[in-house]
Amino acid sequence: MATLSAARYGKDNVRLYKVHRDQETGVQTVNETTVCVLLEGDIDISYTKADNSVIVATDSVKNTIYLLAKQNPVTPPELFGSILAAHFPAKYSHIHATHVKIVTHRWTRMTVDGQPHPHSFYRDGTETRNVEVSFHRNGGFTIKSSIQGLTVLKSTGSAFHGFVRDEYTTLGETWDRILSTDVDATWEWANFPDLDAVQKVVPAFDKLWEDARKITMDTFAKDHSASVQATMYKMSEQILAAEPLVEHVTYSLPNKHYFEIPMEWHKGIKNTGKDAEVYAPQSGPNGLIKCTVSKKGAAPKAKL
Ligand SMILES: O=c1[nH]c(=O)c2[nH]c(=O)[nH]c2[nH]1
């Protein structure tokens, strides 16, 4: 005997662009995102009995995303995600929960002739600002905000020594190495009971995204890193301290290795240790270091 133990469905990869035109100054501001909206509720019979009467078509979900984007602010993404998430259980009594993911792509204003250009932008890197919002009719909103794909490198100021040495170890200790990673940092907000509670803290969403980016880059640059583990813990502690409404901070950092290339075999050329200048960047395998740092006494991490 089989039973449907979990089900959610909706539209993924909905690409959305919205422009704001300031009528007085002529300055335009753009926002481009990729949105996923999944619904949960009394939808079992659509799977188990081929009964489509409970299905809000994913095409209608897509239409709703466009319409709500026209009728509401799309920034900060934490707010637009909450507006989207609240809509479906309010409109359809058999839908009890919504799960929204919004990926915001970078369009950075161009500087032309030394001035910010009113309507021209460039994509400065693969970094995205992501939010995941879940709304349960009887449980309020859980919101996770994150930075993903921010690629950083420091050419010194990183060490790694004192680790386990045994019959499996070949790695040498180092007091000076290259450190590079693709930052994936997530901060999880305390539960919001309703949309009003989300509205009340709107300025905090952009502020913490800016703070988290700055904390990540400042700490990466300034910390004399003993390990990825020790550096990411310092970053997490500071993000928690920056915003009382945040209860958990999670980092997931690949350690993107740069190997020294011995060259002594060729005319005795020295290219290791203090003489290393030419390195071989590795695409894999890579270390992968993760942690979640929580406020003492915080509610357990939400399952989105
Ligand atoms: O910062 C590091 N942490 C590790 O756990 C590790 N393991 C390894 O081989 N190199 C590194 N570097």
Coordinates of N, CA, C and O in Angstrom, one line a residue, residues 75-136:
T75 N 10.2 45.3 -4.3 CA 11.4 45.3 -3.4 C 10.9 45.8 -2.1 O 10.0 46.6 -2.0
P76 N 11.6 45.4 -1.0 CA 12.6 44.4 -0.9 C 12.0 43.0 -1.2 O 10.8 42.9 -1.0
P77 N 12.8 42.1 -1.7 CA 12.2 40.8 -2.1 C 11.5 40.1 -1.0 O 10.6 39.3 -1.2
E78 N 12.0 40.3 0.3 CA 11.3 39.7 1.4 C 9.9 40.1 1.5 O 9.0 39.3 1.9
L79 N 9.6 41.4 1.2 CA 8.2 41.9 1.2 C 7.4 41.3 0.0 O 6.3 40.8 0.2
F80 N 7.9 41.4 -1.2 CA 7.2 40.9 -2.3 C 7.0 39.4 -2.2 O 5.9 38.9 -2.5
G81 N 8.0 38.7 -1.7 CA 7.8 37.2 -1.4 C 6.7 37.0 -0.4 O 5.9 36.0 -0.6
S82 N 6.5 37.8 0.6 CA 5.5 37.7 1.6 C 4.1 38.0 1.0 O 3.1 37.3 1.3
I83 N 4.1 39.0 0.1 CA 2.8 39.4 -0.5 C 2.3 38.2 -1.4 O 1.2 37.8 -1.4
L84 N 3.3 37.6 -2.2 CA 2.9 36.5 -3.0 C 2.5 35.3 -2.1 O 1.5 34.6 -2.4
A85 N 3.2 35.0 -1.1 CA 3.0 33.8 -0.3 C 1.6 34.0 0.4 O 0.9 33.0 0.6
A86 N 1.2 35.2 0.8 CA 0.0 35.4 1.5 C -1.2 35.2 0.6 O -2.3 34.9 1.0
H87 N -1.0 35.6 -0.7 CA -2.1 35.6 -1.6 C -2.9 34.3 -1.8 O -4.1 34.3 -1.7
F88 N -2.2 33.2 -2.0 CA -2.8 32.0 -2.4 C -3.7 31.4 -1.3 O -4.9 31.1 -1.6
P89 N -3.2 31.3 -0.1 CA -4.1 30.8 1.0 C -5.3 31.7 1.2 O -6.4 31.3 1.6
A90 N -5.1 33.1 1.0 CA -6.2 34.0 1.2 C -7.3 33.8 0.1 O -8.5 33.9 0.3
K91 N -6.8 33.5 -1.1 CA -7.8 33.4 -2.3 C -8.4 32.0 -2.4 O -9.6 31.9 -2.8
Y92 N -7.7 31.0 -2.0 CA -8.2 29.6 -2.2 C -8.3 28.9 -0.9 O -7.2 28.7 -0.3
S93 N -9.5 28.6 -0.4 CA -9.6 28.1 1.0 C -8.9 26.7 1.2 O -8.5 26.4 2.3
H94 N -8.7 26.0 0.1 CA -8.1 24.6 0.2 C -6.6 24.7 0.1 O -5.9 23.7 0.2
I95 N -6.0 25.8 -0.2 CA -4.6 26.0 -0.2 C -4.2 26.6 1.2 O -4.6 27.6 1.6
H96 N -3.3 25.8 1.9 CA -3.0 26.2 3.3 C -1.6 26.8 3.4 O -1.3 27.4 4.4
A97 N -0.7 26.6 2.4 CA 0.7 27.1 2.6 C 1.2 27.4 1.2 O 0.8 26.8 0.2
T98 N 2.2 28.4 1.2 CA 2.8 28.8 -0.1 C 4.3 28.8 0.2 O 4.7 29.3 1.3
H99 N 5.1 28.4 -0.7 CA 6.6 28.5 -0.6 C 7.1 29.3 -1.8 O 6.9 28.9 -3.0
V100 N 7.7 30.4 -1.5 CA 8.2 31.3 -2.6 C 9.7 31.4 -2.5 O 10.3 31.6 -1.4
K101 N 10.3 31.4 -3.7 CA 11.8 31.7 -3.8 C 11.9 32.8 -4.8 O 11.4 32.7 -5.9
I102 N 12.7 33.8 -4.4 CA 13.0 34.9 -5.4 C 14.5 35.1 -5.5 O 15.2 35.3 -4.5
V103 N 15.0 35.0 -6.7 CA 16.4 35.3 -6.9 C 16.5 36.6 -7.7 O 15.9 36.8 -8.7
T104 N 17.2 37.6 -7.0 CA 17.4 38.9 -7.7 C 18.7 39.0 -8.3 O 19.8 38.7 -7.7
H105 N 18.7 39.3 -9.6 CA 19.9 39.4 -10.4 C 20.4 40.9 -10.3 O 19.7 41.8 -10.2
R106 N 21.7 41.0 -10.5 CA 22.3 42.4 -10.3 C 22.2 43.2 -11.6 O 22.7 42.7 -12.7
W107 N 21.6 44.3 -11.5 CA 21.7 45.4 -12.6 C 22.2 46.6 -11.9 O 21.5 47.3 -11.2
T108 N 23.5 46.9 -12.0 CA 24.2 48.0 -11.4 C 24.2 49.2 -12.3 O 24.6 49.1 -13.5
R109 N 23.8 50.3 -11.8 CA 23.7 51.6 -12.6 C 25.1 51.9 -13.2 O 26.1 51.9 -12.5
M110 N 25.2 52.2 -14.5 CA 26.4 52.6 -15.1 C 26.8 54.1 -14.7 O 25.9 54.9 -14.5
T111 N 28.1 54.3 -14.6 CA 28.6 55.7 -14.4 C 29.1 56.1 -15.8 O 30.0 55.4 -16.4
V112 N 28.5 57.1 -16.4 CA 28.9 57.6 -17.7 C 29.2 59.1 -17.6 O 28.5 59.9 -17.0
D113 N 30.4 59.4 -18.2 CA 30.9 60.8 -18.0 C 31.0 61.2 -16.6 O 30.6 62.4 -16.2
G114 N 31.3 60.3 -15.7 CA 31.4 60.6 -14.3 C 30.1 60.7 -13.5 O 30.1 61.0 -12.3
Q115 N 29.0 60.5 -14.2 CA 27.7 60.6 -13.6 C 26.9 59.3 -13.6 O 27.0 58.6 -14.5
P116 N 26.1 59.0 -12.5 CA 25.2 57.9 -12.6 C 24.2 58.0 -13.7 O 23.6 59.0 -13.9
H117 N 24.2 57.0 -14.6 CA 23.3 57.1 -15.8 C 21.9 56.9 -15.4 O 21.6 55.9 -14.7
P118 N 20.9 57.7 -16.0 CA 19.5 57.5 -15.6 C 18.9 56.2 -16.0 O 17.9 55.8 -15.4
H119 N 19.4 55.6 -17.0 CA 18.6 54.4 -17.5 C 19.5 53.3 -18.1 O 19.1 52.4 -18.8
S120 N 20.8 53.2 -17.7 CA 21.7 52.2 -18.2 C 22.4 51.5 -17.1 O 22.9 52.1 -16.1
F121 N 22.5 50.1 -17.2 CA 22.9 49.3 -16.1 C 23.9 48.2 -16.7 O 23.9 47.9 -17.9
Y122 N 24.7 47.6 -15.8 CA 25.5 46.4 -16.2 C 25.4 45.3 -15.2 O 25.1 45.6 -14.0
R123 N 25.6 44.1 -15.6 CA 25.6 42.9 -14.8 C 27.0 42.8 -14.2 O 27.9 42.3 -14.8
D124 N 27.1 43.2 -12.9 CA 28.5 43.1 -12.3 C 28.6 41.8 -11.5 O 28.6 41.8 -10.3
G125 N 28.7 40.7 -12.2 CA 29.0 39.4 -11.5 C 27.8 38.5 -11.4 O 26.7 38.9 -11.6
T126 N 28.1 37.3 -10.9 CA 27.1 36.3 -10.8 C 26.4 36.3 -9.5 O 25.5 35.4 -9.2
E127 N 26.8 37.2 -8.6 CA 26.1 37.2 -7.3 C 24.6 37.5 -7.4 O 24.2 38.3 -8.2
T128 N 23.9 36.8 -6.5 CA 22.4 37.1 -6.5 C 22.0 37.3 -5.0 O 22.7 36.8 -4.1
R129 N 20.9 38.0 -4.9 CA 20.3 38.2 -3.6 C 19.0 37.3 -3.6 O 18.2 37.5 -4.4
N130 N 19.0 36.4 -2.7 CA 17.9 35.4 -2.7 C 17.0 35.5 -1.4 O 17.6 35.7 -0.4
V131 N 15.7 35.2 -1.6 CA 14.9 35.1 -0.4 C 14.0 33.8 -0.6 O 13.6 33.5 -1.7
E132 N 13.7 33.2 0.5 CA 12.8 32.1 0.5 C 11.8 32.4 1.6 O 12.1 32.7 2.8
V133 N 10.5 32.5 1.2 CA 9.4 32.8 2.1 C 8.4 31.7 2.2 O 8.0 31.3 1.1
S134 N 8.1 31.2 3.3 CA 7.0 30.2 3.5 C 5.9 30.8 4.3 O 6.2 31.4 5.4
F135 N 4.7 30.7 3.9 CA 3.6 31.1 4.6 C 2.6 29.9 4.9 O 2.3 29.2 4.0
H136 N 2.3 29.7 6.2 CA 1.3 28.7 6.5 C 0.1 29.5 7.2 O 0.3 30.3 8.1

